[in-house]
PDB file of C-alpha atoms in Angstrom:
ATOM      1  CA  MET A   1     170.280 -16.412 -17.044  1.00 41.00           C
ATOM      2  CA  LEU A   2     167.830 -13.595 -17.676  1.00 42.00           C
ATOM      3  CA  VAL A   3     165.736 -14.441 -20.712  1.00 43.00           C
ATOM      4  CA  SER A   4     162.557 -12.916 -22.084  1.00 44.00           C
ATOM      5  CA  VAL A   5     160.771 -12.945 -25.407  1.00 47.00           C
ATOM      6  CA  SER A   6     162.424 -10.813 -28.076  1.00 48.00           C
ATOM      7  CA  ARG A   7     160.547  -9.308 -31.017  1.00 54.00           C
ATOM      8  CA  THR A   8     163.230  -7.303 -32.872  1.00 62.00           C
ATOM      9  CA  PRO A   9     164.089  -8.957 -36.223  1.00 68.00           C
ATOM     10  CA  LEU A  10     167.666  -9.598 -37.282  1.00 77.00           C
ATOM     11  CA  SER A  11     169.025  -6.863 -39.496  1.00 71.00           C
ATOM     12  CA  PRO A  12     169.990  -7.982 -43.039  1.00 74.00           C
ATOM     13  CA  THR A  13     172.986  -5.740 -43.691  1.00 73.00           C
ATOM     14  CA  PRO A  14     175.964  -6.346 -46.002  1.00 71.00           C
ATOM     15  CA  ARG A  15     177.878  -7.544 -42.938  1.00 68.00           C
ATOM     16  CA  THR A  16     175.262 -10.064 -41.849  1.00 66.00           C
ATOM     17  CA  ILE A  17     173.957 -11.503 -45.107  1.00 69.00           C
ATOM     18  CA  VAL A  18     175.217 -15.081 -45.429  1.00 68.00           C
ATOM     19  CA  ASN A  19     176.736 -15.623 -48.865  1.00 62.00           C
ATOM     20  CA  ARG A  20     178.260 -19.089 -48.566  1.00 69.00           C
ATOM     21  CA  HIS A  21     175.941 -21.972 -47.690  1.00 65.00           C
ATOM     22  CA  ARG A  22     172.933 -19.718 -47.525  1.00 64.00           C
ATOM     23  CA  GLU A  23     170.778 -22.724 -46.670  1.00 63.00           C
ATOM     24  CA  ARG A  24     172.428 -22.714 -43.234  1.00 68.00           C
ATOM     25  CA  ALA A  25     171.390 -19.148 -42.450  1.00 67.00           C
ATOM     26  CA  GLN A  26     168.727 -18.613 -39.827  1.00 72.00           C
ATOM     27  CA  THR A  27     166.608 -15.479 -39.986  1.00 75.00           C
ATOM     28  CA  ASP A  28     164.467 -16.103 -36.926  1.00 81.00           C
ATOM     29  CA  ARG A  29     165.610 -14.033 -33.943  1.00 87.00           C
ATOM     30  CA  ALA A  30     164.814 -16.983 -31.677  1.00 90.00           C
ATOM     31  CA  ALA A  31     167.706 -18.840 -33.340  1.00 90.00           C
ATOM     32  CA  LEU A  32     170.116 -16.068 -32.309  1.00 93.00           C
ATOM     33  CA  ASP A  33     168.791 -16.107 -28.751  1.00 94.00           C
ATOM     34  CA  ALA A  34     169.158 -19.892 -28.599  1.00 95.00           C
ATOM     35  CA  VAL A  35     172.801 -19.869 -29.763  1.00 96.00           C
ATOM     36  CA  LEU A  36     173.783 -17.089 -27.370  1.00 97.00           C
ATOM     37  CA  ASP A  37     171.998 -18.735 -24.464  1.00 96.00           C
ATOM     38  CA  ALA A  38     173.609 -22.108 -25.182  1.00 96.00           C
ATOM     39  CA  GLY A  39     177.173 -20.792 -25.495  1.00 97.00           C
ATOM     40  CA  LEU A  40     179.485 -20.122 -22.553  1.00 95.00           C
ATOM     41  CA  ILE A  41     182.034 -17.679 -23.921  1.00 95.00           C
ATOM     42  CA  CYS A  42     182.174 -15.366 -26.896  1.00 97.00           C
ATOM     43  CA  HIS A  43     185.093 -14.123 -28.938  1.00 97.00           C
ATOM     44  CA  LEU A  44     185.313 -10.359 -28.943  1.00 97.00           C
ATOM     45  CA  GLY A  45     186.956  -8.825 -32.003  1.00 96.00           C
ATOM     46  CA  VAL A  46     188.353  -5.299 -31.708  1.00 94.00           C
ATOM     47  CA  VAL A  47     190.986  -3.221 -33.500  1.00 92.00           C
ATOM     48  CA  TRP A  48     194.045  -2.002 -31.627  1.00 89.00           C
ATOM     49  CA  ASP A  49     196.578   0.223 -33.375  1.00 89.00           C
ATOM     50  CA  ASP A  50     195.152  -0.687 -36.804  1.00 90.00           C
ATOM     51  CA  ALA A  51     195.457  -4.434 -36.101  1.00 93.00           C
ATOM     52  CA  PRO A  52     192.657  -6.908 -35.299  1.00 94.00           C
ATOM     53  CA  VAL A  53     192.603  -8.605 -31.899  1.00 94.00           C
ATOM     54  CA  VAL A  54     190.204 -11.391 -30.900  1.00 96.00           C
ATOM     55  CA  LEU A  55     189.740 -12.193 -27.223  1.00 95.00           C
ATOM     56  CA  PRO A  56     187.619 -14.835 -25.431  1.00 95.00           C
ATOM     57  CA  THR A  57     185.335 -13.335 -22.811  1.00 95.00           C
ATOM     58  CA  GLY A  58     182.230 -14.043 -20.760  1.00 95.00           C
ATOM     59  CA  TYR A  59     178.904 -12.490 -21.620  1.00 98.00           C
ATOM     60  CA  GLY A  60     175.251 -12.349 -20.675  1.00 98.00           C
ATOM     61  CA  ARG A  61     172.061 -11.501 -22.531  1.00 97.00           C
ATOM     62  CA  ILE A  62     168.974  -9.551 -21.556  1.00 97.00           C
ATOM     63  CA  ASP A  63     166.429  -9.371 -24.367  1.00 93.00           C
ATOM     64  CA  ASP A  64     168.149  -7.703 -27.345  1.00 92.00           C
ATOM     65  CA  THR A  65     171.254  -6.567 -25.477  1.00 96.00           C
ATOM     66  CA  LEU A  66     174.495  -8.466 -24.925  1.00 98.00           C
ATOM     67  CA  TYR A  67     176.546  -7.463 -21.882  1.00 98.00           C
ATOM     68  CA  LEU A  68     180.318  -7.826 -21.571  1.00 97.00           C
ATOM     69  CA  HIS A  69     182.457  -7.008 -18.568  1.00 95.00           C
ATOM     70  CA  GLY A  70     186.106  -6.587 -17.753  1.00 92.00           C
ATOM     71  CA  SER A  71     188.699  -4.554 -15.916  1.00 92.00           C
ATOM     72  CA  THR A  72     188.930  -0.800 -16.311  1.00 89.00           C
ATOM     73  CA  GLY A  73     192.553  -1.408 -17.329  1.00 86.00           C
ATOM     74  CA  SER A  74     191.610  -3.664 -20.247  1.00 88.00           C
ATOM     75  CA  ARG A  75     192.010  -2.136 -23.707  1.00 84.00           C
ATOM     76  CA  SER A  76     189.226  -4.360 -25.043  1.00 84.00           C
ATOM     77  CA  MET A  77     186.714  -2.783 -22.690  1.00 86.00           C
ATOM     78  CA  GLY A  78     186.511   0.576 -24.413  1.00 86.00           C
ATOM     79  CA  PRO A  79     183.285   1.506 -26.212  1.00 90.00           C
ATOM     80  CA  GLY A  80     183.425   1.299 -29.982  1.00 93.00           C
ATOM     81  CA  PRO A  81     182.979  -0.967 -33.018  1.00 95.00           C
ATOM     82  CA  VAL A  82     183.271  -4.696 -32.327  1.00 96.00           C
ATOM     83  CA  CYS A  83     182.446  -8.085 -33.748  1.00 96.00           C
ATOM     84  CA  VAL A  84     181.279 -10.771 -31.320  1.00 97.00           C
ATOM     85  CA  THR A  85     181.061 -14.449 -32.244  1.00 97.00           C
ATOM     86  CA  VAL A  86     179.738 -17.510 -30.439  1.00 98.00           C
ATOM     87  CA  THR A  87     180.269 -21.008 -31.837  1.00 97.00           C
ATOM     88  CA  ILE A  88     179.064 -24.361 -30.554  1.00 97.00           C
ATOM     89  CA  VAL A  89     180.416 -27.502 -32.240  1.00 97.00           C
ATOM     90  CA  ASP A  90     177.906 -30.362 -32.154  1.00 97.00           C
ATOM     91  CA  GLY A  91     179.818 -32.966 -34.119  1.00 97.00           C
ATOM     92  CA  ILE A  92     182.431 -33.810 -36.727  1.00 97.00           C
ATOM     93  CA  VAL A  93     181.097 -34.916 -40.091  1.00 97.00           C
ATOM     94  CA  TYR A  94     183.153 -37.687 -41.721  1.00 97.00           C
ATOM     95  CA  ALA A  95     182.627 -37.893 -45.456  1.00 97.00           C
ATOM     96  CA  ARG A  96     183.829 -40.366 -48.074  1.00 97.00           C
ATOM     97  CA  SER A  97     186.191 -37.675 -49.341  1.00 97.00           C
ATOM     98  CA  VAL A  98     188.351 -35.556 -47.063  1.00 96.00           C
ATOM     99  CA  MET A  99     187.288 -32.524 -49.086  1.00 95.00           C
ATOM    100  CA  HIS A 100     183.716 -33.037 -47.875  1.00 95.00           C
ATOM    101  CA  HIS A 101     184.489 -33.466 -44.180  1.00 97.00           C
ATOM    102  CA  SER A 102     182.661 -30.841 -42.167  1.00 96.00           C
ATOM    103  CA  MET A 103     181.233 -29.945 -38.761  1.00 96.00           C
ATOM    104  CA  ASN A 104     177.754 -29.710 -37.344  1.00 97.00           C
ATOM    105  CA  TYR A 105     177.606 -26.421 -35.494  1.00 95.00           C
ATOM    106  CA  ARG A 106     175.586 -23.454 -34.296  1.00 96.00           C
ATOM    107  CA  SER A 107     177.177 -20.035 -34.711  1.00 95.00           C
ATOM    108  CA  ALA A 108     176.250 -16.399 -34.249  1.00 95.00           C
ATOM    109  CA  VAL A 109     178.071 -13.269 -35.397  1.00 95.00           C
ATOM    110  CA  VAL A 110     177.086  -9.874 -34.008  1.00 95.00           C
ATOM    111  CA  HIS A 111     178.275  -6.534 -35.401  1.00 95.00           C
ATOM    112  CA  GLY A 112     177.848  -3.186 -33.729  1.00 94.00           C
ATOM    113  CA  ALA A 113     179.288  -0.554 -31.450  1.00 95.00           C
ATOM    114  CA  THR A 114     179.442  -1.195 -27.733  1.00 97.00           C
ATOM    115  CA  ARG A 115     178.369   1.511 -25.325  1.00 96.00           C
ATOM    116  CA  LEU A 116     179.701   2.094 -21.855  1.00 97.00           C
ATOM    117  CA  VAL A 117     177.111   1.281 -19.199  1.00 97.00           C
ATOM    118  CA  ASP A 118     177.345   4.095 -16.649  1.00 95.00           C
ATOM    119  CA  ASP A 119     173.886   3.863 -15.133  1.00 97.00           C
ATOM    120  CA  PRO A 120     174.415   2.084 -11.757  1.00 96.00           C
ATOM    121  CA  GLU A 121     171.230   0.023 -11.985  1.00 97.00           C
ATOM    122  CA  GLU A 122     171.881  -1.148 -15.543  1.00 98.00           C
ATOM    123  CA  LYS A 123     175.489  -1.905 -14.640  1.00 98.00           C
ATOM    124  CA  LEU A 124     174.328  -4.242 -11.881  1.00 97.00           C
ATOM    125  CA  ARG A 125     171.791  -5.845 -14.215  1.00 98.00           C
ATOM    126  CA  GLY A 126     174.524  -6.381 -16.787  1.00 98.00           C
ATOM    127  CA  LEU A 127     176.837  -7.965 -14.226  1.00 98.00           C
ATOM    128  CA  GLN A 128     173.988 -10.142 -13.025  1.00 98.00           C
ATOM    129  CA  ALA A 129     173.314 -11.280 -16.599  1.00 98.00           C
ATOM    130  CA  VAL A 130     176.979 -12.230 -17.103  1.00 98.00           C
ATOM    131  CA  THR A 131     177.147 -14.014 -13.739  1.00 98.00           C
ATOM    132  CA  GLU A 132     173.906 -15.932 -14.211  1.00 97.00           C
ATOM    133  CA  HIS A 133     174.840 -16.942 -17.744  1.00 97.00           C
ATOM    134  CA  LEU A 134     178.063 -18.611 -16.614  1.00 96.00           C
ATOM    135  CA  ALA A 135     177.061 -19.692 -13.102  1.00 97.00           C
ATOM    136  CA  PRO A 136     173.266 -19.732 -12.657  1.00 97.00           C
ATOM    137  CA  GLY A 137     172.105 -19.179  -9.085  1.00 97.00           C
ATOM    138  CA  SER A 138     175.265 -17.388  -7.982  1.00 97.00           C
ATOM    139  CA  TRP A 139     173.802 -13.874  -7.888  1.00 97.00           C
ATOM    140  CA  ASP A 140     171.477 -14.852  -5.032  1.00 97.00           C
ATOM    141  CA  HIS A 141     174.048 -17.071  -3.306  1.00 97.00           C
ATOM    142  CA  ALA A 142     177.405 -15.283  -3.270  1.00 96.00           C
ATOM    143  CA  ARG A 143     178.398 -11.806  -2.074  1.00 96.00           C
ATOM    144  CA  LEU A 144     177.489  -9.054  -4.515  1.00 97.00           C
ATOM    145  CA  PRO A 145     180.141  -6.588  -5.760  1.00 96.00           C
ATOM    146  CA  ASN A 146     181.092  -3.709  -3.461  1.00 97.00           C
ATOM    147  CA  LYS A 147     181.753  -0.107  -4.499  1.00 95.00           C
ATOM    148  CA  LYS A 148     185.486  -0.661  -4.975  1.00 97.00           C
ATOM    149  CA  GLU A 149     184.916  -3.685  -7.201  1.00 96.00           C
ATOM    150  CA  LEU A 150     182.265  -1.895  -9.220  1.00 96.00           C
ATOM    151  CA  ALA A 151     184.582   1.051  -9.754  1.00 96.00           C
ATOM    152  CA  ALA A 152     187.262  -1.272 -11.131  1.00 96.00           C
ATOM    153  CA  THR A 153     184.866  -3.010 -13.505  1.00 96.00           C
ATOM    154  CA  VAL A 154     183.653  -1.910 -16.928  1.00 96.00           C
ATOM    155  CA  VAL A 155     180.357  -3.127 -18.344  1.00 97.00           C
ATOM    156  CA  LEU A 156     179.685  -2.739 -22.047  1.00 97.00           C
ATOM    157  CA  ALA A 157     176.361  -3.184 -23.815  1.00 98.00           C
ATOM    158  CA  LEU A 158     175.987  -4.346 -27.415  1.00 97.00           C
ATOM    159  CA  ASP A 159     172.722  -4.163 -29.335  1.00 93.00           C
ATOM    160  CA  LEU A 160     171.883  -7.480 -30.992  1.00 92.00           C
ATOM    161  CA  THR A 161     170.026  -6.093 -33.988  1.00 88.00           C
ATOM    162  CA  GLU A 162     172.800  -6.566 -36.573  1.00 91.00           C
ATOM    163  CA  ALA A 163     173.570 -10.260 -36.384  1.00 91.00           C
ATOM    164  CA  SER A 164     173.692 -13.452 -38.425  1.00 89.00           C
ATOM    165  CA  VAL A 165     173.187 -17.075 -37.447  1.00 92.00           C
ATOM    166  CA  LYS A 166     174.328 -20.238 -39.238  1.00 93.00           C
ATOM    167  CA  ILE A 167     173.487 -23.790 -38.258  1.00 93.00           C
ATOM    168  CA  ARG A 168     174.558 -27.104 -39.781  1.00 94.00           C
ATOM    169  CA  ALA A 169     172.871 -30.231 -38.445  1.00 94.00           C
ATOM    170  CA  LYS A 170     173.036 -33.086 -40.929  1.00 93.00           C
ATOM    171  CA  GLY A 171     175.195 -35.896 -42.249  1.00 94.00           C
ATOM    172  CA  PRO A 172     177.862 -35.858 -44.953  1.00 95.00           C
ATOM    173  CA  VAL A 173     177.212 -34.519 -48.434  1.00 93.00           C
ATOM    174  CA  ASP A 174     179.246 -36.710 -50.789  1.00 94.00           C
ATOM    175  CA  GLU A 175     179.709 -36.944 -54.527  1.00 95.00           C
ATOM    176  CA  ASP A 176     177.631 -39.662 -56.180  1.00 96.00           C
ATOM    177  CA  PHE A 177     180.732 -41.458 -57.434  1.00 96.00           C
ATOM    178  CA  ASP A 178     182.188 -41.587 -53.903  1.00 95.00           C
ATOM    179  CA  ILE A 179     178.933 -43.036 -52.571  1.00 95.00           C
ATOM    180  CA  GLU A 180     178.906 -45.627 -55.330  1.00 95.00           C
ATOM    181  CA  ALA A 181     182.565 -46.559 -54.763  1.00 95.00           C
ATOM    182  CA  ASN A 182     181.846 -47.096 -51.035  1.00 92.00           C
ATOM    183  CA  THR A 183     185.524 -47.236 -50.064  1.00 95.00           C
ATOM    184  CA  ALA A 184     185.397 -45.097 -46.906  1.00 96.00           C
ATOM    185  CA  TRP A 185     183.145 -44.859 -43.874  1.00 96.00           C
ATOM    186  CA  ALA A 186     180.948 -41.795 -43.624  1.00 97.00           C
ATOM    187  CA  GLY A 187     178.842 -40.464 -40.780  1.00 97.00           C
ATOM    188  CA  VAL A 188     178.729 -38.070 -37.860  1.00 97.00           C
ATOM    189  CA  LEU A 189     180.671 -38.248 -34.606  1.00 98.00           C
ATOM    190  CA  PRO A 190     178.532 -36.235 -32.158  1.00 97.00           C
ATOM    191  CA  LEU A 191     180.208 -33.952 -29.647  1.00 97.00           C
ATOM    192  CA  SER A 192     178.633 -33.047 -26.314  1.00 94.00           C
ATOM    193  CA  SER A 193     179.829 -31.333 -23.155  1.00 91.00           C
ATOM    194  CA  GLN A 194     178.932 -32.205 -19.585  1.00 91.00           C
ATOM    195  CA  TRP A 195     179.795 -30.868 -16.166  1.00 94.00           C
ATOM    196  CA  GLY A 196     182.020 -32.897 -13.871  1.00 94.00           C
ATOM    197  CA  VAL A 197     181.851 -33.436 -10.119  1.00 95.00           C
ATOM    198  CA  PRO A 198     182.204 -30.144  -8.168  1.00 94.00           C
ATOM    199  CA  GLU A 199     185.619 -29.716  -6.527  1.00 94.00           C
ATOM    200  CA  SER A 200     185.005 -27.935  -3.225  1.00 95.00           C
ATOM    201  CA  ASP A 201     187.153 -25.165  -1.812  1.00 95.00           C
ATOM    202  CA  SER A 202     184.816 -24.726   1.151  1.00 93.00           C
ATOM    203  CA  PRO A 203     183.665 -26.745   4.180  1.00 94.00           C
ATOM    204  CA  LEU A 204     180.093 -25.834   3.214  1.00 95.00           C
ATOM    205  CA  PRO A 205     178.031 -28.374   1.264  1.00 95.00           C
ATOM    206  CA  VAL A 206     177.817 -27.903  -2.476  1.00 95.00           C
ATOM    207  CA  PRO A 207     174.705 -25.774  -3.109  1.00 95.00           C
ATOM    208  CA  GLU A 208     171.820 -27.033  -5.170  1.00 95.00           C
ATOM    209  CA  HIS A 209     172.327 -24.476  -7.963  1.00 95.00           C
ATOM    210  CA  VAL A 210     175.810 -25.903  -8.589  1.00 95.00           C
ATOM    211  CA  LEU A 211     174.670 -29.520  -8.509  1.00 93.00           C
ATOM    212  CA  LYS A 212     171.894 -28.747 -11.004  1.00 88.00           C
ATOM    213  CA  ARG A 213     174.305 -27.687 -13.813  1.00 83.00           C
TER     214      ARG A 213
END
């Protein structure tokens, strides 16, 4: 993962201002970087034939730019207006009333227009960012893309200036009368992800960068 310090503030536009649960909004750009760096996939929202389409896809970040990649034959890989979201669920919040059940989460929403990366050096950097985000250490370990593979691959860049971040990280918020009645358990069931044991498809030993995940 290629990470460096970012100084560009988040842009408060009508599309990024949080209206509901404003107390969950994060205005610090470091919060956006942290959510994007912690996530594994994003959901890419585009419009095809006047209808919205949302697709899961891999991504990588370098400073204030998000990189996406895909096949030249993919309709989602054309430059243009998009909405990209990343969500990480950290737990389910059980309240005393089902209407107050919730989730603890970290989420980011990015608006903007993607641009086609046609500079060969930036294209490689973008592919490296995507690769290292999903599988750190692979860029220096595995074979790099050849000319044919590069020609069949599209890399898009999305500026991260217009974005919003929301985070919930607390217990249930119940009505006073439900707390006083005390008829149902309330609390948080944390959710965490962990990597399993590598399943080899090679006679070579599992490399250190895989074991470290």
